[in-house]
Amino acid sequence: MTRRAGTLLALLALLALIPAPRSLAQDSTPPYLDPAQSVAARVEDLLARMSVDEKIGQVLQVSRDYLGSEADIARFGLGSILSGGGSGPTVNDPVHWADMIDGYQRAALSSRLGIPILYGIDAVHGHNNVRGAVIFPQNIGMGAADDPQLCEDEGRVTALEMLATGARWDFGPCLAVPRDLRWGRSYEGFGQEPELVGELGAAEIRGLQSGGLGSATAVLATPKHFAGDGGTKGGIDRGDAVYAEPDFLRLFVAPYRDAISAGAECAMVSFSSWNGLQDHGNRHLLTDILRGDLGFEGFVVSDWGGVALLPGADESERIARAVNAGVDMIMVPDVYEAYFRDVQALVAGGSIPASRLDEAVRRILRAKFELGLFERPFSDRSLLGEVGSPEHRAVARKAVAESLVVLKNDGGLLPISSTTKRILVDGSRAQDMGAQCGGWTITWQGMRALSIPGTTIYDGIAAAAKARDIEVAYSPDGRAPQGFKPDLVIAVVGEDPYAEGRGDSRDLALGYSDKALARKAAVGAAACKAPLLLILLSGRPLLVGDELAESQAFVAAWLPGSEGEGVADLLFGDAPARGKLPCSWPATLAQVPVDGAEAQGCLFPTGYGLEP
Ligand code: BGC
Ligand code: BGC
C-alpha cells in the first residue's frame, strides 16, 4: 500500500468515528417530510436534525438583488429571499416570475435537509410588481369604500396571482393608521381610525389566507409595520411616534388584535420609533405587548435593513439587540455573509441564547409547514391564466367605483345627465396609468406614463360616453380642440407617484402645474358656460380649497389602480356613489395632524361623502 493510500484510509477511518448529523439516508421518510404528521411534530423533528449553521440561515432573509449566486441559498441555508419594490425578472411577465422564483426554490431544495424558502414580496394593491397583474386601489381608497367583503376579495385575487408566480409570502396588508397626512405612506393605510384599519386589514388577511394557510389558494399575510408607523411626529417617514402607552395601544396596536384573530402568522416591525426608542430594538413592544398582551404566536420579520439602523457599537450589538427584543427573521437584506458570521459569533458567545435561536427557527418552520411549502414548493402554473384575468379586473373595477368620494356636486352635476352632448377631458393624468396607480407599482416609487394592461380614466369615460352617443375630446394641457364646444369639462389633477420617505410633504399642496391646469379648465369651462368636474388623483387629501371653489363637482379618486373604468362607472351613474372619507380633509396645514390641538374645523370630516 502506498503512503498516500494509507493516509486516505486513516482519514476515512477517522471520518467514520465522527457522528454524522441525522440525515435523510438513515430513515426512508423522516417525520418532517411526512405530511401525515402534525405540524408540531414535523417542526421538532426537523429542528433536531439541524446544525447551528442551518438554523442561522433560516433566520436570514436576503434581497434577490444582493444574492451573490443561487448556490448561496443552499450554502447558507437561507430561510427566505425577497423581491424589494420593483425587483423582478428582466422580462417582467408572470411566466418569467414563476421561472425565477422556482429557480430559487430549486436551489433551496438542494440543501442537505431540503428546506424550502419562503419567497416574500410587497403585493400591497394586487401583485403590483408583476406586469399584467391587476392593480387594486391603494389602501386609502379601499378605506373609503369601507367594504370588508371587497377587501377580502382583493386578498383572494392577490393570493391567486401570487401563487401563479410562486410567491407565497405577502408583505401586507399595511395596518398603518396615518394621523399626519404629510407622511408619504399615508395611502398605504386604510384610514385614520384604528377600528376601520383593523376591520379591513383583517378582511384582507382572510382573503390572502383563504381556505386557511394550508390551502392551495392561500399565501402568508404580514400585517405591517408594527407599530406606530402612521403616528410619527410631523409625518416623517421612519420618525418618532410620541404617544403615552394607552394612546399608542389604542391607536396603533389595536388593529393587530383584529389581524391576529383573522389568522396572521407573521408581522413586520416598523422602522419608526416609539417615544425615542426604535421599534426594532424594543422588547417591550415586540415581546411583552405583541406576544404577551396580544397573544401573537407567529414570527416577526424585521423591515428592510431595519436592524442595521439600530444604535449600537457595531453590527453584532445591533443584531443581538433586535433578536433578543423579538425579531425572528432578519430582512438583512444585503450583507448576508457578514450577518451569518455575526450571528454565528453571537450564538457561540451566548449573546443570542441557543434557545432563542431555536424559538425563532421553530416559528419560521411552523409557517413553512402550515403553508404546505414542503409538499408544494413551486409556483402553481395552472393559475397563470388567472393573472390579470377579466374576472380579477372586474373585482378591482368594482373597488374603484366604491372608493371614489364625491366631495362636491353643485346643481346635481353627477351622475352625468343624459342630455350631455360633448365632454372635454383635460389633463395628462387622465391618460396616465402610472399616475392612477401611484407608488409600489412595477417599480418601488411608481412612475408617470407607466405602460401596463388596464384602462385609464379617459378610456373609461370615452367608452361610457360612446355608449351614450356623447362626443368626447381629450386635451392633455387643457386647451379644447378647435371648434369643440363642450357642455361638460372634466379635469384630472393630482400628485405624481411616490413611495416611502420620498412622499413626505411639507405643505400638502397641489403642484404648480396642476393648479394651473385646474385654473385653465375652469376658465375654459366658464367660456362655454359648461360646468367643471375635477377629479383628484392623490395618495391623501391635499389643500385644494381654490380648486373646490372653482369647480361645480369634485371627486377624490385616490390612487385607483389599473381599472380606470371604475371611475366612469360612478360618473355616469352605472355604479352608486358610496365612498366616504376615511380621514378628515384639512382646510389648512394647522389641522394636520389629527391628534394636534388645532385639528378642528376641517373642510370635510371623516365619513363625509355625497351620494348623488
Ligand atoms: C418597506 C416595507 C417593505 C420592505 C420590502 C421596506 O422599505 O418599509 O413596507 O415590505 O421594504 O420591500
Ligand atoms: C427597495 C424597496 C425597499 C427600499 C428600502 C428599495 O431599494 O426596492 O423594496 O423598501 O429600498 O429603502
XYZ file of C-alpha atoms and ligand atoms in Angstrom:
636
model
C 0.000 0.000 0.000
C 1.343 3.378 -0.940
C 1.774 6.063 1.658
C -0.949 8.183 0.075
C -3.462 5.362 0.100
C -2.575 4.698 3.712
C -3.262 8.291 4.729
C -6.545 8.198 2.855
C -7.641 5.064 4.667
C -6.691 6.537 8.003
C -8.661 9.642 7.162
C -11.710 7.621 6.173
C -11.491 5.641 9.398
C -11.372 8.901 11.335
C -14.333 10.299 9.462
C -16.338 7.209 10.335
C -15.830 7.992 14.031
C -17.424 11.453 13.720
C -21.138 11.067 14.311
C -22.886 12.365 11.247
C -25.926 14.587 11.895
C -29.077 12.520 11.407
C -29.627 12.603 7.742
C -32.127 11.565 5.155
C -30.171 8.449 4.368
C -30.895 6.937 7.781
C -34.652 6.700 7.603
C -36.628 6.441 4.421
C -39.176 9.177 5.136
C -38.153 11.296 8.076
C -41.154 12.577 10.045
C -40.630 16.170 8.928
C -41.220 15.182 5.329
C -44.340 13.223 6.188
C -47.471 15.346 5.717
C -49.449 12.890 7.817
C -47.541 14.056 10.910
C -48.687 17.073 12.882
C -47.021 20.399 12.143
C -45.621 20.482 15.677
C -44.071 17.018 15.270
C -42.584 17.947 11.904
C -41.099 21.150 13.288
C -39.476 19.360 16.220
C -38.157 16.557 14.051
C -36.594 18.954 11.575
C -35.202 21.233 14.273
C -33.469 18.256 15.905
C -31.715 17.467 12.639
C -30.452 20.989 12.019
C -26.948 22.195 12.767
C -26.495 25.606 14.363
C -25.429 26.997 10.982
C -28.544 25.652 9.318
C -30.625 27.345 11.979
C -28.823 30.629 11.454
C -29.520 30.515 7.728
C -33.244 30.134 8.421
C -33.449 33.445 10.254
C -31.850 35.397 7.415
C -33.805 36.961 4.568
C -31.892 38.225 1.545
C -32.948 40.519 -1.276
C -32.530 38.822 -4.647
C -30.642 41.917 -5.790
C -27.862 41.137 -3.328
C -27.759 37.373 -3.728
C -24.244 36.558 -4.942
C -25.367 33.360 -6.633
C -28.271 30.956 -6.394
C -25.851 28.463 -4.863
C -25.594 30.714 -1.803
C -29.183 29.810 -0.889
C -28.150 26.238 -0.053
C -24.643 27.230 1.053
C -26.009 29.476 3.809
C -29.284 27.587 4.186
C -31.159 30.871 3.728
C -34.692 30.917 5.080
C -36.083 33.465 2.681
C -35.465 35.512 -0.457
C -37.392 38.651 -1.272
C -38.156 40.979 -4.113
C -37.873 44.578 -2.987
C -40.069 47.121 -4.727
C -39.505 46.756 -8.477
C -37.075 43.845 -8.236
C -38.033 41.093 -10.641
C -37.006 39.162 -13.735
C -35.585 41.067 -16.719
C -38.584 40.048 -18.770
C -41.386 41.129 -16.494
C -44.263 38.777 -17.126
C -45.927 36.133 -14.949
C -44.131 33.179 -16.572
C -40.699 34.683 -16.058
C -41.609 35.452 -12.455
C -42.603 31.820 -11.935
C -39.389 30.607 -13.575
C -37.301 32.948 -11.428
C -38.879 32.080 -8.092
C -38.969 28.350 -8.878
C -35.253 28.617 -9.639
C -34.542 29.993 -6.177
C -36.743 27.301 -4.715
C -34.877 24.529 -6.529
C -31.641 25.905 -5.120
C -33.083 25.813 -1.596
C -34.363 22.255 -2.007
C -30.884 21.103 -2.984
C -29.629 21.853 0.544
C -28.835 18.978 2.914
C -32.258 18.962 4.561
C -34.152 20.340 1.586
C -35.863 23.147 3.481
C -37.848 25.343 1.074
C -37.542 29.110 1.118
C -40.409 31.478 1.705
C -40.388 33.954 -1.181
C -41.542 37.369 0.048
C -42.880 40.329 -1.913
C -44.866 43.527 -1.467
C -48.216 42.699 -3.049
C -49.846 45.711 -1.454
C -52.501 46.612 -4.048
C -52.619 43.451 -6.095
C -49.470 41.595 -7.147
C -48.140 45.014 -8.095
C -44.568 44.223 -9.136
C -45.765 41.949 -11.907
C -46.617 43.384 -15.308
C -50.005 42.027 -16.274
C -51.307 41.635 -12.741
C -54.453 43.519 -11.796
C -53.682 46.635 -9.732
C -56.185 47.486 -6.998
C -56.809 50.899 -5.470
C -54.217 51.772 -2.835
C -55.450 51.113 0.687
C -56.701 54.633 1.360
C -59.207 54.094 -1.444
C -60.181 50.710 -0.021
C -60.715 52.538 3.274
C -63.047 54.998 1.537
C -65.005 52.070 0.107
C -65.159 50.594 3.628
C -66.379 47.257 2.325
C -64.835 44.286 4.169
C -66.082 41.815 1.577
C -64.287 43.814 -1.109
C -61.032 43.748 0.880
C -61.401 40.018 1.309
C -61.946 39.669 -2.443
C -58.879 41.790 -3.119
C -56.865 39.490 -0.859
C -58.221 36.387 -2.551
C -57.433 37.700 -6.038
C -53.975 38.876 -4.981
C -53.194 35.470 -3.474
C -54.130 33.626 -6.667
C -51.972 35.925 -8.796
C -49.076 35.480 -6.359
C -49.429 31.694 -6.296
C -49.212 31.614 -10.085
C -45.739 33.171 -9.816
C -44.526 31.103 -6.846
C -44.526 33.958 -4.298
C -46.091 32.569 -1.135
C -45.452 35.394 1.296
C -47.042 38.826 1.060
C -45.665 41.820 2.969
C -49.146 43.134 3.537
C -51.633 44.331 4.487
C -50.283 47.592 5.817
C -52.083 48.382 9.069
C -50.681 51.879 9.421
C -53.070 54.378 10.978
C -51.934 57.628 9.379
C -52.541 60.516 11.767
C -50.462 63.097 9.915
C -51.139 63.261 6.185
C -47.758 64.762 5.445
C -46.477 61.205 5.838
C -45.600 59.847 2.385
C -47.020 56.418 3.206
C -50.453 57.718 4.214
C -52.023 55.992 1.188
C -50.795 52.610 2.386
C -53.108 52.830 5.397
C -56.879 52.300 5.176
C -57.589 55.444 7.169
C -57.107 57.438 10.315
C -59.339 55.351 12.626
C -57.910 52.164 14.134
C -61.285 50.421 14.046
C -61.554 50.819 10.273
C -57.948 49.736 9.766
C -58.404 46.664 11.942
C -61.640 45.602 10.288
C -60.450 45.995 6.701
C -56.985 44.632 7.435
C -58.496 41.511 8.985
C -60.738 41.073 5.947
C -57.791 41.305 3.600
C -55.871 38.749 5.649
C -58.822 36.358 5.425
C -58.722 36.800 1.651
C -54.964 36.344 1.336
C -55.085 33.228 3.500
C -58.382 31.990 2.165
C -59.157 28.389 2.911
C -56.563 28.519 5.702
C -52.786 28.650 5.348
C -52.581 25.043 4.190
C -54.918 25.506 1.251
C -53.743 25.822 -2.336
C -55.376 29.272 -2.518
C -53.532 30.866 0.396
C -50.404 32.948 0.828
C -48.884 34.083 4.116
C -50.034 37.595 5.064
C -47.941 40.113 7.014
C -49.621 42.940 8.855
C -47.118 45.792 8.969
C -45.477 47.889 10.283
C -45.669 47.063 13.974
C -46.263 49.626 15.369
C -46.836 53.341 15.234
C -45.648 53.881 11.652
C -48.552 56.240 10.975
C -48.054 58.254 14.122
C -44.668 59.828 13.673
C -44.162 63.436 14.606
C -44.541 65.713 11.591
C -45.493 62.715 9.452
C -41.810 61.988 8.926
C -41.206 58.534 7.496
C -39.256 56.328 9.922
C -39.684 59.049 12.537
C -40.723 59.040 16.177
C -44.259 58.413 17.421
C -44.621 60.318 20.655
C -47.618 58.877 22.499
C -48.363 57.730 26.041
C -48.765 53.955 26.137
C -52.570 53.837 26.413
C -52.954 56.105 23.368
C -50.323 54.206 21.418
C -52.067 50.911 22.137
C -55.499 52.282 21.237
C -54.407 53.948 18.001
C -51.629 51.825 16.532
C -51.572 48.426 18.224
C -55.321 47.732 18.283
C -55.629 46.783 14.572
C -53.151 43.951 15.172
C -55.623 42.307 17.510
C -58.040 42.005 14.587
C -55.229 40.806 12.330
C -54.216 38.086 14.776
C -57.824 36.965 15.212
C -58.026 36.743 11.415
C -55.097 34.309 11.450
C -51.999 36.472 10.929
C -48.900 34.330 11.467
C -46.292 36.919 10.607
C -45.809 40.588 11.465
C -43.287 43.119 10.192
C -41.585 45.595 12.500
C -41.838 49.326 11.847
C -38.811 51.452 11.022
C -40.264 54.090 13.328
C -39.554 54.742 16.999
C -41.916 54.967 19.921
C -41.028 57.699 22.379
C -37.479 57.761 21.085
C -36.851 54.018 21.101
C -36.616 52.309 17.707
C -39.184 49.542 17.305
C -36.596 47.066 16.031
C -34.888 47.062 19.404
C -37.958 47.449 21.603
C -38.521 44.279 23.579
C -41.476 45.731 25.456
C -43.237 46.304 22.124
C -42.158 43.189 20.200
C -42.398 40.714 23.028
C -44.373 41.987 26.043
C -47.093 43.659 24.003
C -47.179 41.653 20.768
C -46.784 38.205 22.295
C -47.792 38.793 25.908
C -50.818 41.060 25.550
C -51.908 40.218 22.013
C -51.069 36.526 22.134
C -49.289 36.538 18.768
C -47.691 33.166 18.010
C -46.308 33.675 14.523
C -42.911 35.016 13.515
C -41.677 38.582 13.444
C -39.692 39.830 10.452
C -37.618 42.995 10.538
C -38.084 45.662 7.893
C -35.531 46.229 5.108
C -32.192 46.825 6.826
C -34.088 47.875 9.955
C -31.656 46.080 12.255
C -28.684 47.984 10.826
C -30.390 51.258 11.763
C -30.408 50.489 15.484
C -27.971 52.274 17.754
C -25.057 50.116 18.907
C -21.294 49.962 18.814
C -21.271 47.543 15.905
C -23.476 45.315 13.780
C -23.194 42.434 16.263
C -24.577 44.520 19.040
C -27.450 45.687 16.855
C -28.290 42.138 15.760
C -28.283 40.824 19.320
C -30.472 43.706 20.415
C -33.048 43.078 17.678
C -33.138 39.304 18.025
C -33.400 39.451 21.794
C -36.109 42.104 21.503
C -38.182 39.675 19.425
C -37.125 39.806 15.763
C -37.266 36.220 14.457
C -36.244 36.756 10.849
C -33.869 39.494 9.722
C -34.562 41.185 6.374
C -30.828 41.771 6.076
C -31.240 42.360 3.050
C -27.753 42.807 1.577
C -24.637 41.729 3.522
C -25.860 38.251 4.467
C -22.455 36.645 4.695
C -21.405 39.169 7.345
C -24.700 38.718 9.180
C -24.260 34.962 9.060
C -20.821 35.246 10.716
C -22.086 37.787 13.239
C -24.974 35.571 14.301
C -22.590 32.584 14.490
C -20.357 34.505 16.886
C -23.319 35.804 18.903
C -24.713 32.303 19.348
C -21.287 30.824 20.143
C -20.672 33.557 22.720
C -24.123 33.225 24.234
C -25.290 36.771 23.430
C -28.081 35.130 21.491
C -29.074 32.120 23.600
C -29.383 28.859 21.668
C -32.925 28.628 22.968
C -33.759 31.991 21.421
C -32.410 30.845 18.052
C -34.440 27.653 18.318
C -37.547 29.636 19.141
C -37.152 31.853 16.074
C -36.469 28.905 13.766
C -39.409 26.983 15.204
C -41.756 29.859 14.377
C -40.430 30.201 10.837
C -40.579 26.464 10.163
C -44.093 26.286 11.525
C -45.221 28.853 8.941
C -43.464 26.882 6.198
C -45.123 23.612 7.199
C -48.524 25.213 7.639
C -48.278 26.762 4.189
C -47.646 23.326 2.740
C -44.343 24.530 1.299
C -42.685 21.140 1.743
C -45.430 19.469 -0.271
C -45.994 22.249 -2.830
C -42.813 24.312 -3.034
C -43.260 25.639 -6.572
C -45.451 28.062 -8.454
C -48.910 26.862 -9.405
C -48.759 27.297 -13.151
C -52.350 26.228 -13.580
C -53.146 29.697 -12.215
C -51.085 31.612 -14.775
C -54.192 32.226 -16.871
C -55.809 33.996 -13.916
C -53.180 36.702 -13.624
C -54.940 39.886 -14.682
C -57.989 37.898 -15.829
C -61.247 39.661 -16.709
C -62.775 38.271 -13.503
C -59.984 39.736 -11.390
C -60.209 43.072 -13.197
C -63.939 43.161 -12.551
C -63.289 42.934 -8.797
C -60.830 45.830 -8.965
C -63.182 47.882 -11.156
C -65.903 47.478 -8.569
C -63.430 48.546 -5.901
C -62.586 51.695 -7.859
C -66.221 52.732 -8.162
C -66.788 52.103 -4.456
C -63.685 54.004 -3.418
C -64.491 57.364 -5.026
C -65.648 60.092 -2.676
C -67.869 62.847 -4.063
C -66.918 65.971 -2.131
C -68.970 68.483 -4.082
C -71.867 68.152 -6.520
C -73.451 71.529 -7.201
C -76.572 71.505 -9.293
C -76.658 67.717 -9.308
C -73.907 67.556 -11.915
C -73.372 63.901 -11.039
C -74.389 61.486 -12.312
C -73.687 62.931 -15.747
C -77.012 63.755 -17.343
C -78.275 62.028 -20.462
C -78.679 65.423 -22.118
C -74.897 65.903 -22.182
C -73.590 66.086 -25.741
C -69.887 66.964 -25.625
C -67.340 66.266 -22.879
C -63.862 67.706 -22.801
C -61.397 65.738 -20.655
C -58.433 67.832 -19.524
C -55.094 66.845 -18.068
C -52.403 64.314 -18.910
C -53.232 62.403 -15.730
C -56.497 61.356 -17.374
C -54.448 59.199 -19.758
C -51.749 58.003 -17.400
C -51.755 54.544 -15.913
C -48.792 55.392 -13.698
C -50.440 58.442 -12.166
C -53.538 56.444 -11.275
C -51.568 53.547 -9.748
C -49.096 55.503 -7.573
C -46.070 54.049 -5.779
C -45.358 50.316 -5.390
C -46.406 49.659 -8.982
C -43.896 47.817 -11.206
C -41.199 49.979 -9.607
C -40.683 50.891 -5.970
C -41.513 54.576 -6.402
C -44.035 54.088 -9.199
C -43.810 56.307 -12.279
C -45.759 58.531 -14.620
C -46.670 57.166 -18.047
C -46.386 53.563 -16.948
C -47.312 51.032 -19.579
C -49.285 48.110 -18.128
C -52.527 46.425 -19.133
C -55.647 48.151 -17.854
C -57.774 51.162 -18.646
C -57.090 54.820 -17.956
C -59.674 57.210 -16.583
C -60.012 58.700 -20.052
C -60.502 55.232 -21.609
C -63.349 54.630 -19.190
C -65.024 57.970 -19.840
C -64.642 57.568 -23.590
C -66.221 54.094 -23.563
C -69.134 55.153 -21.359
C -69.687 58.289 -23.468
C -69.620 56.361 -26.712
C -72.321 54.032 -25.442
C -74.447 57.132 -24.839
C -73.660 58.932 -28.075
C -71.731 61.612 -26.263
C -68.797 63.151 -28.083
C -65.529 63.233 -26.155
C -62.330 65.205 -26.719
C -59.118 64.909 -24.781
C -56.663 67.665 -24.081
C -53.554 66.959 -22.026
C -52.904 70.649 -21.462
C -56.422 71.997 -21.033
C -56.782 73.549 -24.462
C -60.009 72.490 -26.207
C -59.631 71.346 -29.823
C -60.622 73.985 -32.405
C -64.381 74.283 -32.702
C -65.147 71.795 -29.907
C -67.615 73.406 -27.534
C -68.071 71.135 -24.505
C -71.142 71.159 -22.315
C -69.131 69.436 -19.563
C -65.448 69.765 -18.715
C -63.705 67.104 -16.648
C -60.177 67.856 -15.461
C -57.908 65.348 -13.755
C -55.259 66.747 -11.403
C -53.145 65.187 -8.674
C -49.850 64.051 -7.236
C -47.027 62.238 -9.002
C -46.290 58.706 -7.758
C -44.040 58.216 -4.752
C -43.215 55.639 -2.079
C -41.956 55.794 1.489
C -39.994 58.876 2.579
C -39.907 60.412 -0.869
C -43.598 61.094 -0.481
C -43.228 63.067 2.740
C -44.699 66.501 2.119
C -44.218 69.739 3.970
C -47.233 71.566 2.644
C -49.798 69.094 1.192
C -50.113 71.466 -1.736
C -51.302 70.583 -5.204
C -48.364 71.063 -7.569
C -47.996 74.282 -9.515
C -48.755 72.856 -12.958
C -51.834 71.029 -11.691
C -53.133 74.204 -10.072
C -52.554 75.957 -13.381
C -54.380 73.223 -15.271
C -57.381 73.390 -12.916
C -57.474 77.175 -13.407
C -57.282 76.848 -17.162
C -60.017 74.220 -17.177
C -62.227 76.480 -15.051
C -61.723 79.443 -17.367
C -62.312 77.303 -20.445
C -65.459 75.781 -18.959
C -66.806 79.185 -17.982
C -66.237 80.463 -21.517
C -68.500 77.668 -22.810
C -70.925 78.039 -19.899
C -70.117 74.413 -19.116
C -69.755 73.094 -15.584
C -66.359 71.804 -14.377
C -65.863 68.472 -12.677
C -62.476 67.996 -11.008
C -61.063 64.563 -10.283
C -58.164 64.403 -7.841
C -55.654 61.536 -8.074
C -53.720 61.554 -4.834
C -52.489 59.409 -2.019
C -54.135 61.667 0.559
C -56.217 64.809 0.958
C -54.437 67.882 -0.371
C -55.131 71.532 0.371
C -57.444 72.188 -2.562
C -59.698 74.993 -1.311
C -59.186 77.030 -4.508
C -59.948 74.118 -6.786
C -63.050 73.186 -4.808
C -64.254 76.748 -5.138
C -63.770 76.991 -8.887
C -65.376 73.633 -9.764
C -69.034 72.606 -9.653
C -68.262 68.998 -8.752
C -65.222 67.409 -7.123
C -64.319 63.723 -6.762
C -61.460 62.333 -4.662
C -60.335 59.304 -6.658
C -57.257 58.415 -4.528
C -54.919 56.070 -6.439
C -57.415 53.740 -8.107
C -55.043 51.352 -9.876
C -55.300 49.716 -13.278
C -59.089 49.678 -13.741
C -59.831 53.292 -14.634
C -63.257 52.335 -15.991
C -64.467 52.189 -12.407
C -64.303 55.996 -12.359
C -66.667 56.294 -15.320
C -68.996 53.768 -13.692
C -69.608 56.266 -10.918
C -69.593 59.415 -13.054
C -72.284 58.059 -15.383
C -74.360 56.521 -12.621
C -73.674 52.895 -13.548
C -72.421 52.360 -10.007
C -73.761 54.141 -6.936
C -71.641 56.770 -5.183
C -70.975 55.385 -1.737
C -67.355 56.202 -0.818
C -66.790 58.060 2.468
C -63.688 59.868 3.660
C -61.513 57.501 5.703
C -59.727 60.533 7.123
C -60.620 64.146 7.714
C -59.856 66.622 4.922
C -57.925 69.603 6.201
C -58.580 73.170 5.083
C -55.180 74.330 6.293
C -51.930 72.797 7.494
C -52.836 73.776 11.050
C -55.391 70.944 11.013
C -52.663 68.361 10.432
C -52.021 66.090 12.373
C -55.421 64.927 13.595
C -54.069 64.427 17.084
C -52.965 68.053 17.238
C -54.813 70.599 19.363
C -55.929 72.540 16.288
C -57.426 69.704 14.300
C -60.809 71.412 14.398
C -62.902 72.875 11.635
C -61.521 70.758 8.827
C -63.051 71.119 5.362
C -64.744 67.715 5.468
C -64.872 65.362 8.437
C -64.151 61.630 8.373
C -67.164 59.816 6.995
C -68.095 62.632 4.614
C -69.168 61.741 1.094
C -72.155 62.755 -1.054
C -74.386 60.118 -2.641
C -75.753 61.674 -5.804
C -40.770 48.855 3.476
C -41.656 47.651 3.683
C -41.429 46.623 2.622
C -39.945 46.277 2.532
C -39.624 45.284 1.458
C -39.346 48.457 3.255
O -38.584 49.569 2.910
O -40.865 49.706 4.603
O -43.005 48.043 3.713
O -42.177 45.487 2.904
O -39.223 47.457 2.286
O -39.767 45.832 0.207
C -36.329 48.507 -2.331
C -37.604 48.608 -1.538
C -37.278 48.954 -0.148
C -36.401 50.189 -0.089
C -35.983 50.489 1.309
C -35.539 49.786 -2.214
O -34.359 49.688 -2.924
O -36.633 48.259 -3.668
O -38.314 47.419 -1.553
O -38.457 49.172 0.533
O -35.259 50.051 -0.892
O -35.366 51.719 1.415
